[in-house]
Tab-separated table of C-alpha atoms in Angstrom:
chain	number	residue	atom	x	y	z
A	731	UNK	CA	118.166	178.350	24.497
A	732	UNK	CA	121.556	178.127	22.782
A	733	UNK	CA	123.287	174.778	23.192
A	734	UNK	CA	126.811	174.009	22.064
A	735	UNK	CA	127.367	170.849	20.108
A	736	UNK	CA	130.048	168.466	21.379
A	737	UNK	CA	132.368	169.549	18.547
A	738	UNK	CA	131.811	173.231	19.381
A	739	UNK	CA	132.603	172.538	23.044
A	740	UNK	CA	135.754	170.691	22.042
A	741	UNK	CA	136.956	173.648	19.984
A	742	UNK	CA	136.202	176.047	22.807
A	743	UNK	CA	137.919	173.647	25.214
A	744	UNK	CA	141.149	173.617	23.212
A	745	UNK	CA	141.183	177.418	23.112
A	746	UNK	CA	140.617	177.621	26.865
A	747	UNK	CA	143.306	175.022	27.470
A	748	UNK	CA	145.890	177.154	25.672
A	749	UNK	CA	144.829	180.230	27.631
A	750	UNK	CA	144.910	178.285	30.874
A	751	UNK	CA	148.478	177.112	30.302
A	752	UNK	CA	149.458	180.722	29.712
A	753	UNK	CA	147.507	182.250	32.581
A	754	UNK	CA	148.708	179.864	35.276
A	755	UNK	CA	152.139	181.433	34.897
A	756	UNK	CA	150.691	184.647	36.339
A	757	UNK	CA	148.787	183.190	39.298
A	758	UNK	CA	150.039	183.952	42.815
A	759	UNK	CA	151.105	180.794	44.650
A	760	UNK	CA	148.284	180.668	47.197
A	761	UNK	CA	146.129	177.808	45.883
A	762	UNK	CA	146.670	174.104	45.213
A	763	UNK	CA	144.236	173.415	42.396
A	764	UNK	CA	143.909	170.124	40.484
A	765	UNK	CA	145.706	170.558	37.176
A	766	UNK	CA	143.150	168.531	35.206
A	767	UNK	CA	140.026	170.580	36.005
A	768	UNK	CA	138.925	173.892	34.502
A	769	UNK	CA	135.297	174.783	35.241
A	770	UNK	CA	133.669	176.526	32.298
A	771	UNK	CA	129.945	176.556	33.094
A	772	UNK	CA	127.340	175.380	35.581
A	773	UNK	CA	123.650	174.579	35.937
A	774	UNK	CA	122.092	174.385	39.405
A	775	UNK	CA	123.966	171.509	41.101
A	776	UNK	CA	126.152	170.543	38.157
A	777	UNK	CA	129.446	171.931	36.866
A	778	UNK	CA	131.068	171.332	33.508
A	779	UNK	CA	134.678	171.281	32.344
A	780	UNK	CA	134.598	171.772	28.571
A	781	UNK	CA	138.394	171.839	28.482
A	782	UNK	CA	138.677	168.213	29.544
A	783	UNK	CA	135.197	167.050	28.569
A	784	UNK	CA	134.019	166.367	32.126
A	785	UNK	CA	130.711	166.735	33.969
A	786	UNK	CA	130.398	166.904	37.753
A	787	UNK	CA	127.649	166.710	40.331
A	788	UNK	CA	128.562	169.533	42.676
A	789	UNK	CA	128.318	169.005	46.443
A	790	UNK	CA	130.406	172.138	47.139
A	791	UNK	CA	128.274	175.032	45.804
A	792	UNK	CA	131.372	177.214	45.637
A	793	UNK	CA	131.969	176.454	49.351
A	794	UNK	CA	128.354	177.034	50.427
A	795	UNK	CA	127.935	180.089	48.190
A	796	UNK	CA	125.621	179.227	45.278
A	797	UNK	CA	122.698	178.306	47.509
A	798	UNK	CA	120.223	178.895	44.669
A	799	UNK	CA	122.337	177.001	42.159
A	800	UNK	CA	124.800	177.821	39.415
A	801	UNK	CA	123.667	180.074	36.549
A	802	UNK	CA	120.369	180.881	38.242
A	803	UNK	CA	118.221	182.393	35.488
A	804	UNK	CA	116.351	184.838	37.710
A	805	UNK	CA	119.594	186.176	39.166
A	806	UNK	CA	121.028	186.558	35.653
A	807	UNK	CA	117.985	188.649	34.715
A	808	UNK	CA	118.343	190.804	37.850
A	809	UNK	CA	122.032	191.414	37.160
A	810	UNK	CA	121.319	192.395	33.585
A	811	UNK	CA	118.466	194.735	34.480
A	812	UNK	CA	120.261	196.400	37.401
A	813	UNK	CA	123.502	196.789	35.427
A	814	UNK	CA	121.541	198.857	32.918
A	815	UNK	CA	120.107	201.003	35.721
A	816	UNK	CA	122.831	201.643	38.325
A	817	UNK	CA	125.852	199.600	39.385
A	818	UNK	CA	127.636	201.924	41.810
A	819	UNK	CA	127.224	205.384	43.278
A	820	UNK	CA	129.232	205.066	46.548
A	821	UNK	CA	128.121	205.311	50.161
A	822	UNK	CA	128.084	209.107	49.909
A	823	UNK	CA	124.434	208.694	48.910
A	824	UNK	CA	121.482	206.443	49.639
A	825	UNK	CA	120.274	204.034	46.987
A	826	UNK	CA	116.896	202.364	46.930
A	827	UNK	CA	118.375	198.884	46.599
A	828	UNK	CA	120.615	199.323	49.649
A	829	UNK	CA	117.788	200.631	51.817
A	830	UNK	CA	115.374	197.919	50.703
A	831	UNK	CA	117.859	195.110	51.298
A	832	UNK	CA	118.735	196.370	54.784
A	833	UNK	CA	115.059	196.571	55.728
A	834	UNK	CA	114.449	193.108	54.282
A	835	UNK	CA	117.318	191.499	56.230
A	836	UNK	CA	116.120	192.992	59.530
A	837	UNK	CA	112.457	192.208	58.856
A	838	UNK	CA	112.938	188.648	57.657
A	839	UNK	CA	115.374	187.934	60.500
A	840	UNK	CA	112.725	188.803	63.062
A	841	UNK	CA	109.963	187.028	61.154
A	842	UNK	CA	111.917	183.766	60.950
A	843	UNK	CA	113.047	183.538	64.544
A	844	UNK	CA	116.453	185.181	64.223
A	845	UNK	CA	117.959	188.036	66.233
A	846	UNK	CA	114.859	189.459	67.887
A	847	UNK	CA	116.427	192.882	68.453
A	848	UNK	CA	118.119	193.198	65.051
A	849	UNK	CA	118.171	196.868	64.192
A	850	UNK	CA	120.800	198.059	61.722
A	851	UNK	CA	122.823	196.598	58.834
A	852	UNK	CA	126.316	197.378	57.546
A	853	UNK	CA	126.768	196.119	53.980
A	854	UNK	CA	130.177	195.107	52.652
A	855	UNK	CA	131.707	192.657	50.176
A	856	UNK	CA	132.916	189.431	51.814
A	857	UNK	CA	132.697	187.300	54.917
A	858	UNK	CA	136.041	188.397	56.255
A	859	UNK	CA	134.991	192.050	55.831
A	860	UNK	CA	131.742	191.400	57.672
A	861	UNK	CA	133.699	189.861	60.539
A	862	UNK	CA	136.206	192.733	60.537
A	863	UNK	CA	133.292	195.128	60.960
A	864	UNK	CA	131.811	192.992	63.745
A	865	UNK	CA	135.108	192.929	65.642
A	866	UNK	CA	135.563	196.678	65.255
A	867	UNK	CA	132.022	197.349	66.439
A	868	UNK	CA	132.477	195.120	69.484
A	869	UNK	CA	135.785	196.759	70.364
A	870	UNK	CA	134.276	200.231	69.944
A	871	UNK	CA	131.473	199.316	72.325
A	872	UNK	CA	133.965	197.963	74.858
A	873	UNK	CA	136.328	200.925	74.677
A	874	UNK	CA	133.398	203.318	75.065
A	875	UNK	CA	132.697	201.683	78.429
A	876	UNK	CA	136.289	201.091	79.558
A	877	UNK	CA	139.541	201.818	77.621
A	878	UNK	CA	140.907	198.438	78.746
A	879	UNK	CA	137.905	196.513	77.429
A	880	UNK	CA	139.433	195.470	74.084
A	881	UNK	CA	139.948	191.695	74.202
A	882	UNK	CA	138.144	189.128	72.086
A	883	UNK	CA	137.216	185.539	72.944
A	884	UNK	CA	137.297	183.055	70.056
A	885	UNK	CA	137.325	179.259	69.960
A	886	UNK	CA	139.391	176.316	68.876
A	887	UNK	CA	138.451	175.006	65.403
A	888	UNK	CA	137.172	178.455	64.417
A	889	UNK	CA	137.572	180.061	61.022
A	890	UNK	CA	136.586	183.703	60.555
A	891	UNK	CA	138.620	184.943	57.599
A	892	UNK	CA	142.024	185.838	56.189
A	893	UNK	CA	142.424	189.587	56.797
A	894	UNK	CA	144.419	190.581	59.851
A	895	UNK	CA	141.561	191.068	62.306
A	896	UNK	CA	139.520	188.061	61.185
A	897	UNK	CA	142.720	186.029	60.980
A	898	UNK	CA	143.509	186.918	64.585
A	899	UNK	CA	140.376	185.082	65.748
A	900	UNK	CA	140.896	182.105	63.403
A	901	UNK	CA	142.204	179.090	65.317
A	902	UNK	CA	144.297	177.101	62.855
A	903	UNK	CA	147.931	178.070	63.318
A	904	UNK	CA	148.792	177.355	59.667
A	905	UNK	CA	146.701	180.382	58.704
A	906	UNK	CA	148.042	182.675	61.436
A	907	UNK	CA	151.690	181.995	62.230
A	908	UNK	CA	153.241	182.824	58.823
A	909	UNK	CA	152.154	186.438	59.250
A	910	UNK	CA	153.760	187.358	62.538
A	911	UNK	CA	152.079	189.663	65.038
A	912	UNK	CA	148.321	189.960	64.644
A	913	UNK	CA	145.637	191.814	66.607
A	914	UNK	CA	146.478	191.353	70.306
A	915	UNK	CA	144.296	190.317	73.240
A	916	UNK	CA	142.629	187.305	71.589
A	917	UNK	CA	141.921	184.269	73.777
A	918	UNK	CA	141.019	180.879	72.271
A	919	UNK	CA	138.776	178.665	74.412
A	920	UNK	CA	137.646	175.085	73.877
A	921	UNK	CA	133.919	174.667	73.238
A	922	UNK	CA	134.166	171.121	74.583
A	923	UNK	CA	135.139	172.396	78.031
A	924	UNK	CA	132.567	172.513	80.803
A	925	UNK	CA	130.273	175.517	80.376
A	926	UNK	CA	131.115	176.714	83.886
A	927	UNK	CA	134.806	176.839	82.953
A	928	UNK	CA	134.039	178.990	79.911
A	929	UNK	CA	131.783	181.252	81.958
A	930	UNK	CA	134.366	181.593	84.722
A	931	UNK	CA	136.991	182.733	82.216
A	932	UNK	CA	134.694	185.441	80.851
A	933	UNK	CA	133.662	186.590	84.319
A	934	UNK	CA	137.273	186.782	85.479
A	935	UNK	CA	138.308	188.758	82.371
A	936	UNK	CA	135.171	190.900	82.128
A	937	UNK	CA	137.036	194.208	82.432
A	938	UNK	CA	139.343	193.217	79.545
A	939	UNK	CA	136.858	191.665	77.111
A	940	UNK	CA	134.984	193.557	74.407
A	941	UNK	CA	133.482	190.642	72.507
A	942	UNK	CA	133.091	186.942	71.847
A	943	UNK	CA	132.876	185.483	68.337
A	944	UNK	CA	131.564	182.003	67.557
A	945	UNK	CA	130.197	180.039	64.598
A	946	UNK	CA	126.911	178.371	65.661
A	947	UNK	CA	128.019	175.560	63.365
A	948	UNK	CA	131.772	175.465	62.948
A	949	UNK	CA	132.398	175.006	59.251
A	950	UNK	CA	136.024	175.015	58.177
A	951	UNK	CA	136.973	173.420	61.488
A	952	UNK	CA	135.072	170.208	60.710
A	953	UNK	CA	131.255	170.756	60.694
A	954	UNK	CA	130.622	170.918	64.437
A	955	UNK	CA	127.206	172.240	65.543
A	956	UNK	CA	127.730	174.020	68.872
A	957	UNK	CA	125.310	172.663	71.511
A	958	UNK	CA	122.381	174.993	72.159
A	959	UNK	CA	123.013	174.944	75.911
A	960	UNK	CA	126.578	176.153	75.309
A	961	UNK	CA	125.439	179.090	73.171
A	962	UNK	CA	122.754	179.941	75.736
A	963	UNK	CA	125.252	179.861	78.588
A	964	UNK	CA	127.800	181.960	76.705
A	965	UNK	CA	125.226	184.643	75.962
A	966	UNK	CA	124.089	184.707	79.597
A	967	UNK	CA	127.565	185.338	80.979
A	968	UNK	CA	128.456	187.811	78.225
A	969	UNK	CA	125.292	189.810	78.740
A	970	UNK	CA	125.911	189.924	82.484
A	971	UNK	CA	129.414	191.298	81.881
A	972	UNK	CA	128.693	193.605	78.906
A	973	UNK	CA	130.644	191.487	76.421
A	974	UNK	CA	129.279	191.697	72.877
A	975	UNK	CA	128.323	188.313	71.356
A	976	UNK	CA	129.035	187.874	67.641
A	977	UNK	CA	127.684	184.919	65.671
A	978	UNK	CA	129.554	184.212	62.450
A	979	UNK	CA	126.875	182.914	60.073
A	980	UNK	CA	128.999	183.344	56.951
A	981	UNK	CA	128.715	179.648	56.058
A	982	UNK	CA	125.895	178.338	58.242
A	983	UNK	CA	123.415	181.181	57.615
A	984	UNK	CA	120.705	181.859	55.023
A	985	UNK	CA	118.921	178.521	55.081
A	986	UNK	CA	122.038	176.349	55.133
A	987	UNK	CA	121.167	174.959	58.598
A	988	UNK	CA	117.524	174.307	57.748
A	989	UNK	CA	116.403	177.559	59.370
A	990	UNK	CA	116.952	181.060	58.036
A	991	UNK	CA	119.800	181.537	60.530
A	992	UNK	CA	121.590	178.932	62.589
A	993	UNK	CA	120.920	181.062	65.671
A	994	UNK	CA	117.197	180.746	64.891
A	995	UNK	CA	117.422	177.432	66.781
A	996	UNK	CA	118.135	179.400	69.971
A	997	UNK	CA	115.723	181.010	72.438
A	998	UNK	CA	115.525	184.811	72.199
A	999	UNK	CA	117.636	185.380	75.282
A	1000	UNK	CA	120.566	183.646	73.554
A	1001	UNK	CA	120.450	185.636	70.329
A	1002	UNK	CA	123.688	187.445	69.388
A	1003	UNK	CA	124.264	191.188	69.564
A	1004	UNK	CA	125.861	191.000	66.112
A	1005	UNK	CA	125.710	188.398	63.375
A	1006	UNK	CA	127.504	188.284	60.062
A	1007	UNK	CA	126.326	187.097	56.634
A	1008	UNK	CA	128.084	186.498	53.305
A	1009	UNK	CA	128.568	183.521	50.938
A	1010	UNK	CA	124.955	182.707	49.940
A	1011	UNK	CA	123.815	186.331	50.276
A	1012	UNK	CA	124.804	187.072	46.678
A	1013	UNK	CA	124.690	183.516	45.280
A	1014	UNK	CA	128.195	184.148	43.955
A	1015	UNK	CA	128.076	187.927	43.593
A	1016	UNK	CA	130.341	189.445	46.289
A	1017	UNK	CA	128.211	190.938	49.046
A	1018	UNK	CA	128.102	190.562	52.832
A	1019	UNK	CA	126.434	192.114	55.851
A	1020	UNK	CA	126.976	192.766	59.548
A	1021	UNK	CA	123.708	192.986	61.491
A	1022	UNK	CA	123.667	194.703	64.901
A	1023	UNK	CA	121.228	195.589	67.673
A	1024	UNK	CA	120.698	199.088	69.051
A	1025	UNK	CA	123.138	198.533	71.920
A	1026	UNK	CA	125.946	198.099	69.429
A	1027	UNK	CA	124.723	200.767	67.037
A	1028	UNK	CA	124.591	203.342	69.834
A	1029	UNK	CA	128.363	202.976	70.268
A	1030	UNK	CA	129.066	203.903	66.653
A	1031	UNK	CA	129.609	207.309	65.128
A	1032	UNK	CA	129.846	208.635	61.589
A	1033	UNK	CA	133.268	207.730	60.214
A	1034	UNK	CA	133.868	204.708	62.448
A	1035	UNK	CA	133.862	202.337	59.486
A	1036	UNK	CA	133.377	202.365	55.733
A	1037	UNK	CA	133.625	200.531	52.427
A	1038	UNK	CA	133.900	201.624	48.816
A	1039	UNK	CA	131.857	198.906	47.126
A	1040	UNK	CA	129.729	197.711	50.031
A	1041	UNK	CA	125.997	197.959	49.493
A	1042	UNK	CA	126.290	198.656	45.773
A	1043	UNK	CA	122.956	198.494	43.923
A	1044	UNK	CA	123.988	195.514	41.788
A	1045	UNK	CA	124.783	193.283	44.762
A	1046	UNK	CA	121.780	194.507	46.727
A	1047	UNK	CA	119.382	193.786	43.876
A	1048	UNK	CA	120.606	190.181	43.738
A	1049	UNK	CA	120.528	189.808	47.520
A	1050	UNK	CA	116.946	190.991	47.780
A	1051	UNK	CA	115.936	188.091	45.552
A	1052	UNK	CA	118.103	185.618	47.472
A	1053	UNK	CA	116.646	186.633	50.838
A	1054	UNK	CA	113.086	186.599	49.502
A	1055	UNK	CA	113.580	183.116	48.075
A	1056	UNK	CA	115.214	181.504	51.097
A	1057	UNK	CA	113.109	183.274	53.743
A	1058	UNK	CA	110.148	181.087	52.858
A	1059	UNK	CA	108.989	178.239	55.056
A	1060	UNK	CA	108.254	175.863	52.194
A	1061	UNK	CA	111.770	176.472	50.836
A	1062	UNK	CA	113.294	175.761	54.259
A	1063	UNK	CA	111.140	172.646	54.599
A	1064	UNK	CA	112.664	171.377	51.349
A	1065	UNK	CA	116.163	171.985	52.713
A	1066	UNK	CA	115.364	169.843	55.750
A	1067	UNK	CA	113.805	167.107	53.626
A	1068	UNK	CA	116.924	166.964	51.455
A	1069	UNK	CA	119.040	166.938	54.603
A	1070	UNK	CA	117.247	163.793	55.721
A	1071	UNK	CA	118.066	162.141	52.382
A	1072	UNK	CA	121.734	163.017	52.749
A	1073	UNK	CA	122.075	161.953	56.372
A	1074	UNK	CA	120.162	158.680	55.970
A	1075	UNK	CA	122.263	157.648	52.982
A	1076	UNK	CA	125.552	158.764	54.571
A	1077	UNK	CA	124.751	156.721	57.664
A	1078	UNK	CA	124.112	153.731	55.421
A	1079	UNK	CA	127.526	154.268	53.827
A	1080	UNK	CA	129.058	154.651	57.287
A	1081	UNK	CA	127.543	151.327	58.322
A	1082	UNK	CA	129.267	149.679	55.342
A	1083	UNK	CA	132.620	151.231	56.272
A	1084	UNK	CA	132.559	151.445	60.093
A	1085	UNK	CA	136.341	151.255	60.354
A	1086	UNK	CA	136.815	154.205	58.021
A	1087	UNK	CA	133.917	156.602	58.778
A	1088	UNK	CA	133.540	157.604	62.431
A	1089	UNK	CA	130.579	159.994	62.465
A	1090	UNK	CA	127.957	161.795	60.383
A	1091	UNK	CA	126.972	165.200	61.775
A	1092	UNK	CA	125.548	168.579	60.814
A	1093	UNK	CA	122.302	170.450	60.282
A	1094	UNK	CA	120.331	171.156	57.141
A	1095	UNK	CA	122.586	170.940	54.103
A	1096	UNK	CA	125.766	171.552	56.076
A	1097	UNK	CA	126.890	167.998	56.744
A	1098	UNK	CA	130.177	166.336	57.611
A	1099	UNK	CA	131.334	162.736	57.357
A	1100	UNK	CA	134.314	162.292	59.677
A	1101	UNK	CA	136.842	159.686	58.625
A	1102	UNK	CA	139.513	158.083	60.775
A	1103	UNK	CA	142.131	159.621	58.480
A	1104	UNK	CA	142.174	162.567	56.051
A	1105	UNK	CA	139.752	161.736	53.207
A	1106	UNK	CA	142.023	163.310	50.588
A	1107	UNK	CA	142.133	160.165	48.468
A	1108	UNK	CA	138.338	159.767	48.631
A	1109	UNK	CA	137.838	163.361	47.453
A	1110	UNK	CA	140.266	162.839	44.564
A	1111	UNK	CA	138.640	159.544	43.562
A	1112	UNK	CA	135.171	161.113	43.720
A	1113	UNK	CA	136.348	163.879	41.408
A	1114	UNK	CA	137.615	161.294	38.917
A	1115	UNK	CA	134.199	159.627	39.035
A	1116	UNK	CA	132.259	162.883	38.508
A	1117	UNK	CA	131.541	164.276	41.985
A	1118	UNK	CA	132.952	167.427	43.572
A	1119	UNK	CA	133.182	167.279	47.361
A	1120	UNK	CA	135.524	169.124	49.723
A	1121	UNK	CA	137.019	168.625	53.156
A	1122	UNK	CA	136.715	170.456	56.477
A	1123	UNK	CA	139.097	170.236	59.391
A	1124	UNK	CA	141.623	167.420	59.128
A	1125	UNK	CA	139.476	164.330	58.633
A	1126	UNK	CA	135.999	165.420	57.519
A	1127	UNK	CA	134.355	165.291	54.095
A	1128	UNK	CA	132.028	168.281	53.789
A	1129	UNK	CA	128.674	168.309	51.970
A	1130	UNK	CA	127.327	171.807	51.243
A	1131	UNK	CA	125.436	171.536	47.933
A	1132	UNK	CA	123.052	174.064	46.446
A	1133	UNK	CA	119.933	174.265	48.578
A	1134	UNK	CA	118.054	173.709	45.315
A	1135	UNK	CA	119.836	170.456	44.439
A	1136	UNK	CA	117.564	167.899	42.817
A	1137	UNK	CA	116.807	164.625	44.645
A	1138	UNK	CA	118.124	162.734	41.630
A	1139	UNK	CA	121.508	164.435	41.912
A	1140	UNK	CA	121.639	163.794	45.654
A	1141	UNK	CA	121.215	160.078	45.002
A	1142	UNK	CA	123.617	159.978	42.056
A	1143	UNK	CA	126.209	162.006	43.920
A	1144	UNK	CA	126.050	159.781	46.971
A	1145	UNK	CA	126.303	156.722	44.732
A	1146	UNK	CA	129.568	158.168	43.439
A	1147	UNK	CA	130.738	159.019	46.962
A	1148	UNK	CA	130.106	155.448	48.117
A	1149	UNK	CA	131.901	154.121	45.053
A	1150	UNK	CA	134.862	156.400	45.807
A	1151	UNK	CA	135.059	155.225	49.422
A	1152	UNK	CA	134.878	151.598	48.329
A	1153	UNK	CA	137.512	152.126	45.658
A	1154	UNK	CA	139.984	153.845	47.981
A	1155	UNK	CA	139.692	151.357	50.812
A	1156	UNK	CA	139.676	148.328	48.520
A	1157	UNK	CA	143.199	149.388	47.534
A	1158	UNK	CA	144.431	149.290	51.127
């Protein structure tokens, strides 16, 4: 395998640095990136900045995307082979890769305790697109039954995407209010309310509601697993009132929770009518899916929805490998074992800093450490020390590493995290 010498990397770094200074002039002002980091390559749970000569342990995985690690060799081979065979032909025609992936998603979902009545798959390109499709499908089902049945129930702390429909069901006002009027008839409820209060709202509004969308583990909002009894109760009342239940598994799905799907923790009667997948599905290649049961599919007609790139053979070929790899009990067992390492160590760190860290929570390798104040300084200090970690909500540090992260890098990364916490709070 080709390896750059340090001097070669330094030369490349200088060239990239010049390009970076030029290119930042042409970047839309929608991101606040650190000015001293330019990622140039990666290997499983590590990232490298050859511009600045830095190496990082990566606890972010591209925001829960590279579940099988950076620069996965098998995926590189699949991309190369498929690119020489067929990249795109449009949804005017079937392709083998699209058909095989759809069958695999439905089959593996049922085999691993997910949506027991999963039936059909719509393939697209991103999480927000998958959620747009889910919302449209739910509204189509509602309108088919009653023209007034168009409303959507969403929840506080939710995040479902940035396009206008997905944005309409995203809670945080900073994402929504700058863009004026969004999709109407969206109601935000509080998952911490009594279940009977939530059920009463849905029953009262049953003739106006088409669907309900919820993350089984709220991600961007702060890593909050929704109690199983709440998800069971919501499905019961929705089913009784013909309200379609959508589970957004964009971040918490595909092994991230320690099961294939986060809703795999639920009894069959609480399974969603629709669930959405993205992020890890392509390990970094843009692909997503909306999975529906027959009740939903029967409301759809040819022409109701579409996508130019969705289900392209290149993305599907990668996704088949991703699903095959993660839908394996021994693989999922490893995720849960690594989760135990993370949680045990984070609780030890919490015990050392009880006045700064309030709670450790999560499932699988989707873990949050809630601080008493925004952990912005801790994240910045960790980055200086060689660890990439991100936040969720206002006060939570989020840990979503590659599901294939090595034990050694878990320990080293948490050593750095503890050092960062100690450094920040020693200064106060």
